[in-house]
Structures are given as C-alpha cells and as structure tokens.
Amino acid sequence: MTTSRSRTENPRLHALPHYQALLDGTDWASLETPSGPGTGEALPTALARILDPDPVTGSAAATDALRKVTHQNTIYEATVPVALYVAAILHHPAIAAGHFSHDADNPPHRPTLVKLLEWLSATAYDADDECVAHGERHCGENFLGDYEEMRAFRDLRPAIFSAVHSLLGHDNAEVRHAAFVAAIPLAEHPVLTAHRAELVGHARRLLATSTDRYNRDRVLDAMKAWGHDTSDLQNADDIAARERYVRLNAERDSWWATDGTGGYSEDPPF
C-alpha cells in the first residue's frame, strides 16, 4: 500500500476510455507495481500483446501482463489503469473471436476473456467493503483515506461494471459465470445497488448449473449479504464446505488465542 498520488485521471462515471488511449496516455514508467515505485515501464507492451490475434499467444500474454501487477492482494498505482484497460478490451474482437472453439489440431486452452474477468473479479474483491472494514479495524478509521490506490479503484467500479454487465448473457457458461462473480463486488458501489434484483436472477441460475466450488461460495455469500434465504439453493457439497470453513476458522482463532503457539509444531490452519 502506498499513499502517493495516482497518475491516471478517473474517467467519467460509467464511461471507459479507449484502450489505446490508456496505453498511450498513461505514464506507465512512473507507476508503482509489486516490483517497487516507478517500475511499470514494461506494462504497455505486455498489455498490448493480450490483443494478439492468435488466442494461445493472447492468453499467455494476459497471464504475463496481469502477473506484473498482482501480489499479496494489494492494489498498486498500476492496478487502476490496468483494470481500466482490461475492462476496455473485454469486447475487443481479438478477445471475443475464436477463443471458445477447439479442434483436433488445437489443444484446449483457457479463454483469455475468462482470465481477464477472473482478474477483475479478484481485484474487485481485494478492494471490496469487507476489505475496507478489515483495514479500518486493524489500521484505523482513515484506512481508505490513506490508501489512495484502493479508493481510486473503488471509484471506478461503475465504469468497470458497465463492461462486465454486458457479458452476463454470454453464450459461453464459463464466461457468464466469471462475469457474474466479477459483478458481485463491483455492485457494492452505491450507484449500482439497483442492479441487485437482476443479479439475484443470475445467482440462482449459476447455483442451478455450476459445480465450481469457488463460484458457488462467492454467490452464496452474496445472496446472504443481500438478505436472501439460500437454504433451498445449497446442495450437500455446499453444506459440507461451509462446515469445513467453520471448523478451520475455529481452529485458526484458537491458534491465535494462544499467542500463536498453542502447543502446535506446525503452521496455523489457514
């Protein structure tokens, strides 16, 4: 976390800048990344490669570029323009075309679109209301005021949501689910609360069809936070997972309650 001033101007609410304008107009070399202050010079080239017309090359480029700004759930200076860029290219033809068909001559690969949505989702969860509350408990009430990068990302949630929202009806289920899970933390922004009723419908459809543990946990948590009874939406695996999480949390709390020793010879059960 840093307190230095962001070098990317916020776009108008709900509007995303053109991806090329972001590449050309951002002072990338001055931005902080996990490697330290002023280490973002490689980002524009890495981000541009995501739009390679070959889907395998684009997918590998996405992994490489996003790795450069991802470390320990931290929002960096460079995170904000990268998030805007990722949102701005979600509907680019190079991302949308040819990424979901497989044939004998081309082995299956993870669609770049899904990777981008999952990164936006993870980043949004790293800046969600729960993270802010946790930061305020441990760092003081001015946590968000001091954490300018997180605050800047949170201000941009409506613009990012606008790009993610249109993918909720995508033909590919993996994309639909990734888009919905990304939409959940983005929709915490006050101007997006009106979308909750619509998102509940998507939540029910995901829970009726998906077996992905991570997605189901995120959606069930969201439904509960929105005040919905989820008892009729959970299956046996959901209940077993919840019981396991409760047990692990209790063991963790017990470990910390004994000053981090508790007679254990191993690491705490995180």
GROMACS .gro file of C-alpha atoms in nm:
model
  270
    1MET     CA    1   0.000   0.000   0.000
    2THR     CA    2   0.125   0.347  -0.086
    3THR     CA    3  -0.007   0.696  -0.040
    4SER     CA    4   0.144   0.857  -0.349
    5ARG     CA    5  -0.077   1.036  -0.594
    6SER     CA    6  -0.236   0.836  -0.877
    7ARG     CA    7  -0.120   0.936  -1.223
    8THR     CA    8  -0.429   0.818  -1.411
    9GLU     CA    9  -0.723   1.054  -1.443
   10ASN     CA   10  -1.057   0.899  -1.349
   11PRO     CA   11  -1.296   0.869  -1.644
   12ARG     CA   12  -1.650   0.998  -1.631
   13LEU     CA   13  -1.877   0.770  -1.427
   14HIS     CA   14  -1.984   0.463  -1.627
   15ALA     CA   15  -1.757   0.558  -1.920
   16LEU     CA   16  -1.443   0.366  -2.009
   17PRO     CA   17  -1.161   0.531  -2.202
   18HIS     CA   18  -1.050   0.366  -2.524
   19TYR     CA   19  -0.788   0.101  -2.458
   20GLN     CA   20  -0.537   0.265  -2.693
   21ALA     CA   21  -0.582   0.600  -2.521
   22LEU     CA   22  -0.497   0.428  -2.194
   23LEU     CA   23  -0.183   0.274  -2.339
   24ASP     CA   24  -0.068   0.597  -2.498
   25GLY     CA   25  -0.181   0.844  -2.234
   26THR     CA   26  -0.068   0.677  -1.911
   27ASP     CA   27   0.274   0.749  -1.764
   28TRP     CA   28   0.338   0.380  -1.704
   29ALA     CA   29   0.705   0.414  -1.615
   30SER     CA   30   0.619   0.632  -1.316
   31LEU     CA   31   0.371   0.388  -1.161
   32GLU     CA   32   0.433   0.156  -0.870
   33THR     CA   33   0.399  -0.220  -0.923
   34PRO     CA   34   0.487  -0.510  -0.691
   35SER     CA   35   0.847  -0.453  -0.801
   36GLY     CA   36   0.852  -0.106  -0.645
   37PRO     CA   37   0.793   0.260  -0.735
   38GLY     CA   38   0.844   0.361  -1.097
   39THR     CA   39   0.856   0.003  -1.230
   40GLY     CA   40   0.562   0.000  -1.472
   41GLU     CA   41   0.758   0.069  -1.791
   42ALA     CA   42   0.702  -0.284  -1.929
   43LEU     CA   43   0.326  -0.276  -1.883
   44PRO     CA   44   0.209  -0.110  -2.208
   45THR     CA   45   0.394  -0.362  -2.426
   46ALA     CA   46   0.275  -0.652  -2.212
   47LEU     CA   47  -0.085  -0.531  -2.219
   48ALA     CA   48  -0.084  -0.472  -2.595
   49ARG     CA   49   0.021  -0.834  -2.653
   50ILE     CA   50  -0.307  -0.954  -2.499
   51LEU     CA   51  -0.475  -0.845  -2.823
   52ASP     CA   52  -0.264  -1.077  -3.039
   53PRO     CA   53  -0.496  -1.241  -3.295
   54ASP     CA   54  -0.366  -1.584  -3.200
   55PRO     CA   55  -0.571  -1.692  -2.894
   56VAL     CA   56  -0.293  -1.901  -2.741
   57THR     CA   57  -0.048  -1.612  -2.766
   58GLY     CA   58  -0.304  -1.369  -2.628
   59SER     CA   59  -0.386  -1.598  -2.338
   60ALA     CA   60  -0.018  -1.635  -2.243
   61ALA     CA   61   0.026  -1.258  -2.274
   62ALA     CA   62  -0.267  -1.200  -2.038
   63THR     CA   63  -0.110  -1.424  -1.777
   64ASP     CA   64   0.223  -1.243  -1.809
   65ALA     CA   65   0.079  -0.890  -1.804
   66LEU     CA   66  -0.154  -0.941  -1.509
   67ARG     CA   67   0.117  -1.113  -1.307
   68LYS     CA   68   0.314  -0.787  -1.323
   69VAL     CA   69   0.054  -0.608  -1.108
   70THR     CA   70  -0.065  -0.891  -0.882
   71HIS     CA   71   0.088  -0.961  -0.543
   72GLN     CA   72  -0.049  -1.028  -0.194
   73ASN     CA   73  -0.399  -0.888  -0.256
   74THR     CA   74  -0.259  -0.535  -0.288
   75ILE     CA   75  -0.394  -0.253  -0.505
   76TYR     CA   76  -0.095  -0.072  -0.659
   77GLU     CA   77  -0.076   0.252  -0.855
   78ALA     CA   78  -0.052   0.049  -1.176
   79THR     CA   79  -0.355  -0.163  -1.081
   80VAL     CA   80  -0.600   0.115  -1.164
   81PRO     CA   81  -0.502   0.181  -1.529
   82VAL     CA   82  -0.450  -0.192  -1.587
   83ALA     CA   83  -0.803  -0.260  -1.460
   84LEU     CA   84  -0.941   0.009  -1.690
   85TYR     CA   85  -0.751  -0.138  -1.984
   86VAL     CA   86  -0.873  -0.491  -1.909
   87ALA     CA   87  -1.233  -0.370  -1.885
   88ALA     CA   88  -1.193  -0.170  -2.207
   89ILE     CA   89  -1.079  -0.472  -2.412
   90LEU     CA   90  -1.338  -0.724  -2.290
   91HIS     CA   91  -1.536  -0.676  -2.611
   92HIS     CA   92  -1.238  -0.639  -2.848
   93PRO     CA   93  -1.265  -0.878  -3.145
   94ALA     CA   94  -0.928  -1.035  -3.061
   95ILE     CA   95  -1.064  -1.129  -2.717
   96ALA     CA   96  -1.410  -1.239  -2.826
   97ALA     CA   97  -1.340  -1.422  -3.152
   98GLY     CA   98  -1.213  -1.776  -3.181
   99HIS     CA   99  -1.141  -1.835  -2.814
  100PHE     CA  100  -1.407  -2.094  -2.745
  101SER     CA  101  -1.377  -2.339  -3.034
  102HIS     CA  102  -1.146  -2.640  -3.007
  103ASP     CA  103  -1.046  -2.890  -3.271
  104ALA     CA  104  -0.806  -3.178  -3.308
  105ASP     CA  105  -0.524  -2.954  -3.430
  106ASN     CA  106  -0.554  -2.705  -3.142
  107PRO     CA  107  -0.547  -2.829  -2.782
  108PRO     CA  108  -0.794  -2.666  -2.540
  109HIS     CA  109  -0.680  -2.355  -2.357
  110ARG     CA  110  -0.838  -2.121  -2.104
  111PRO     CA  111  -1.022  -1.842  -2.285
  112THR     CA  112  -0.848  -1.507  -2.245
  113LEU     CA  113  -1.185  -1.346  -2.176
  114VAL     CA  114  -1.233  -1.569  -1.872
  115LYS     CA  115  -0.883  -1.491  -1.745
  116LEU     CA  116  -0.947  -1.118  -1.773
  117LEU     CA  117  -1.280  -1.143  -1.594
  118GLU     CA  118  -1.131  -1.352  -1.317
  119TRP     CA  119  -0.853  -1.099  -1.264
  120LEU     CA  120  -1.104  -0.814  -1.247
  121SER     CA  121  -1.307  -1.019  -1.001
  122ALA     CA  122  -1.008  -1.094  -0.777
  123THR     CA  123  -0.902  -0.729  -0.784
  124ALA     CA  124  -1.253  -0.611  -0.701
  125TYR     CA  125  -1.267  -0.850  -0.405
  126ASP     CA  126  -0.931  -0.711  -0.288
  127ALA     CA  127  -1.099  -0.369  -0.268
  128ASP     CA  128  -1.448  -0.468  -0.151
  129ASP     CA  129  -1.635  -0.345   0.155
  130GLU     CA  130  -1.513  -0.637   0.366
  131CYS     CA  131  -1.150  -0.549   0.291
  132VAL     CA  132  -1.216  -0.187   0.384
  133ALA     CA  133  -1.381  -0.290   0.711
  134HIS     CA  134  -1.088  -0.520   0.788
  135GLY     CA  135  -0.841  -0.241   0.714
  136GLU     CA  136  -1.028   0.002   0.936
  137ARG     CA  137  -1.030  -0.246   1.224
  138HIS     CA  138  -0.655  -0.300   1.205
  139CYS     CA  139  -0.523   0.029   1.062
  140GLY     CA  140  -0.774   0.287   1.186
  141GLU     CA  141  -1.078   0.467   1.051
  142ASN     CA  142  -0.874   0.657   0.793
  143PHE     CA  143  -0.756   0.336   0.625
  144LEU     CA  144  -0.931   0.410   0.295
  145GLY     CA  145  -0.837   0.777   0.307
  146ASP     CA  146  -0.472   0.681   0.327
  147TYR     CA  147  -0.499   0.405   0.067
  148GLU     CA  148  -0.545   0.618  -0.244
  149GLU     CA  149  -0.497   0.331  -0.490
  150MET     CA  150  -0.779   0.127  -0.338
  151ARG     CA  151  -1.001   0.434  -0.322
  152ALA     CA  152  -0.935   0.510  -0.689
  153PHE     CA  153  -1.023   0.155  -0.790
  154ARG     CA  154  -1.344   0.164  -0.585
  155ASP     CA  155  -1.445   0.490  -0.754
  156LEU     CA  156  -1.410   0.320  -1.092
  157ARG     CA  157  -1.637   0.025  -1.012
  158PRO     CA  158  -1.937   0.162  -1.208
  159ALA     CA  159  -1.728   0.202  -1.525
  160ILE     CA  160  -1.580  -0.148  -1.491
  161PHE     CA  161  -1.923  -0.290  -1.408
  162SER     CA  162  -2.063  -0.148  -1.731
  163ALA     CA  163  -1.819  -0.361  -1.931
  164VAL     CA  164  -1.871  -0.673  -1.721
  165HIS     CA  165  -2.250  -0.643  -1.710
  166SER     CA  166  -2.297  -0.694  -2.083
  167LEU     CA  167  -2.127  -1.034  -2.057
  168LEU     CA  168  -2.379  -1.175  -1.810
  169GLY     CA  169  -2.576  -1.311  -2.104
  170HIS     CA  170  -2.279  -1.451  -2.297
  171ASP     CA  171  -2.335  -1.775  -2.490
  172ASN     CA  172  -2.050  -1.947  -2.306
  173ALA     CA  173  -2.137  -2.055  -1.950
  174GLU     CA  174  -1.778  -2.013  -1.825
  175VAL     CA  175  -1.782  -1.651  -1.938
  176ARG     CA  176  -2.128  -1.588  -1.791
  177HIS     CA  177  -2.022  -1.725  -1.455
  178ALA     CA  178  -1.691  -1.537  -1.450
  179ALA     CA  179  -1.871  -1.215  -1.540
  180PHE     CA  180  -2.128  -1.264  -1.267
  181VAL     CA  181  -1.874  -1.339  -0.995
  182ALA     CA  182  -1.687  -1.023  -1.101
  183ALA     CA  183  -2.009  -0.823  -1.091
  184ILE     CA  184  -2.078  -0.912  -0.726
  185PRO     CA  185  -1.806  -0.699  -0.558
  186LEU     CA  186  -1.834  -0.427  -0.822
  187ALA     CA  187  -2.206  -0.392  -0.744
  188GLU     CA  188  -2.125  -0.283  -0.389
  189HIS     CA  189  -2.083   0.070  -0.525
  190PRO     CA  190  -2.381   0.281  -0.410
  191VAL     CA  191  -2.490   0.376  -0.763
  192LEU     CA  192  -2.513   0.010  -0.862
  193THR     CA  193  -2.742  -0.119  -0.588
  194ALA     CA  194  -3.039  -0.104  -0.827
  195HIS     CA  195  -2.881  -0.394  -1.017
  196ARG     CA  196  -2.913  -0.628  -0.718
  197ALA     CA  197  -3.256  -0.764  -0.821
  198GLU     CA  198  -3.123  -0.853  -1.165
  199LEU     CA  199  -2.811  -1.013  -1.019
  200VAL     CA  200  -3.020  -1.237  -0.793
  201GLY     CA  201  -3.165  -1.399  -1.104
  202HIS     CA  202  -2.817  -1.467  -1.238
  203ALA     CA  203  -2.716  -1.604  -0.898
  204ARG     CA  204  -2.998  -1.856  -0.898
  205ARG     CA  205  -2.913  -1.970  -1.250
  206LEU     CA  206  -2.546  -2.017  -1.161
  207LEU     CA  207  -2.629  -2.217  -0.850
  208ALA     CA  208  -2.865  -2.436  -1.053
  209THR     CA  209  -2.597  -2.531  -1.306
  210SER     CA  210  -2.244  -2.475  -1.174
  211THR     CA  211  -2.037  -2.717  -0.966
  212ASP     CA  212  -1.740  -2.481  -0.932
  213ARG     CA  213  -1.665  -2.453  -0.561
  214TYR     CA  214  -1.519  -2.102  -0.571
  215ASN     CA  215  -1.806  -1.960  -0.777
  216ARG     CA  216  -2.072  -2.123  -0.561
  217ASP     CA  217  -1.915  -1.991  -0.241
  218ARG     CA  218  -1.896  -1.637  -0.376
  219VAL     CA  219  -2.256  -1.646  -0.499
  220LEU     CA  220  -2.396  -1.796  -0.179
  221ASP     CA  221  -2.212  -1.534   0.026
  222ALA     CA  222  -2.355  -1.259  -0.194
  223MET     CA  223  -2.709  -1.391  -0.168
  224LYS     CA  224  -2.686  -1.397   0.210
  225ALA     CA  225  -2.540  -1.045   0.216
  226TRP     CA  226  -2.832  -0.928   0.003
  227GLY     CA  227  -3.078  -1.071   0.253
  228HIS     CA  228  -3.190  -1.383   0.066
  229ASP     CA  229  -3.254  -1.724   0.220
  230THR     CA  230  -3.017  -1.969   0.050
  231SER     CA  231  -3.133  -2.290   0.216
  232ASP     CA  232  -3.313  -2.404  -0.098
  233LEU     CA  233  -3.014  -2.318  -0.316
  234GLN     CA  234  -2.746  -2.517  -0.133
  235ASN     CA  235  -2.653  -2.874  -0.211
  236ALA     CA  236  -2.474  -3.133   0.003
  237ASP     CA  237  -2.133  -3.016  -0.117
  238ASP     CA  238  -2.213  -2.656  -0.021
  239ILE     CA  239  -2.312  -2.761   0.329
  240ALA     CA  240  -2.001  -2.978   0.371
  241ALA     CA  241  -1.779  -2.692   0.250
  242ARG     CA  242  -1.941  -2.447   0.493
  243GLU     CA  243  -1.889  -2.687   0.784
  244ARG     CA  244  -1.524  -2.726   0.687
  245TYR     CA  245  -1.474  -2.348   0.668
  246VAL     CA  246  -1.632  -2.304   1.012
  247ARG     CA  247  -1.405  -2.571   1.157
  248LEU     CA  248  -1.091  -2.420   1.003
  249ASN     CA  249  -1.183  -2.072   1.123
  250ALA     CA  250  -1.239  -2.204   1.474
  251GLU     CA  251  -0.900  -2.377   1.468
  252ARG     CA  252  -0.734  -2.060   1.342
  253ASP     CA  253  -0.897  -1.847   1.612
  254SER     CA  254  -0.790  -2.098   1.875
  255TRP     CA  255  -0.434  -2.089   1.744
  256TRP     CA  256  -0.415  -1.709   1.764
  257ALA     CA  257  -0.585  -1.703   2.106
  258THR     CA  258  -0.286  -1.888   2.249
  259ASP     CA  259  -0.036  -1.627   2.127
  260GLY     CA  260   0.035  -1.814   1.807
  261THR     CA  261   0.179  -2.118   1.981
  262GLY     CA  262  -0.096  -2.330   2.132
  263GLY     CA  263   0.132  -2.628   2.152
  264TYR     CA  264   0.131  -2.671   1.776
  265SER     CA  265   0.451  -2.769   1.598
  266GLU     CA  266   0.309  -2.674   1.256
  267ASP     CA  267   0.183  -2.359   1.094
  268PRO     CA  268  -0.170  -2.237   1.178
  269PRO     CA  269  -0.454  -2.389   0.973
  270PHE     CA  270  -0.501  -2.115   0.714
   0.00000   0.00000   0.00000
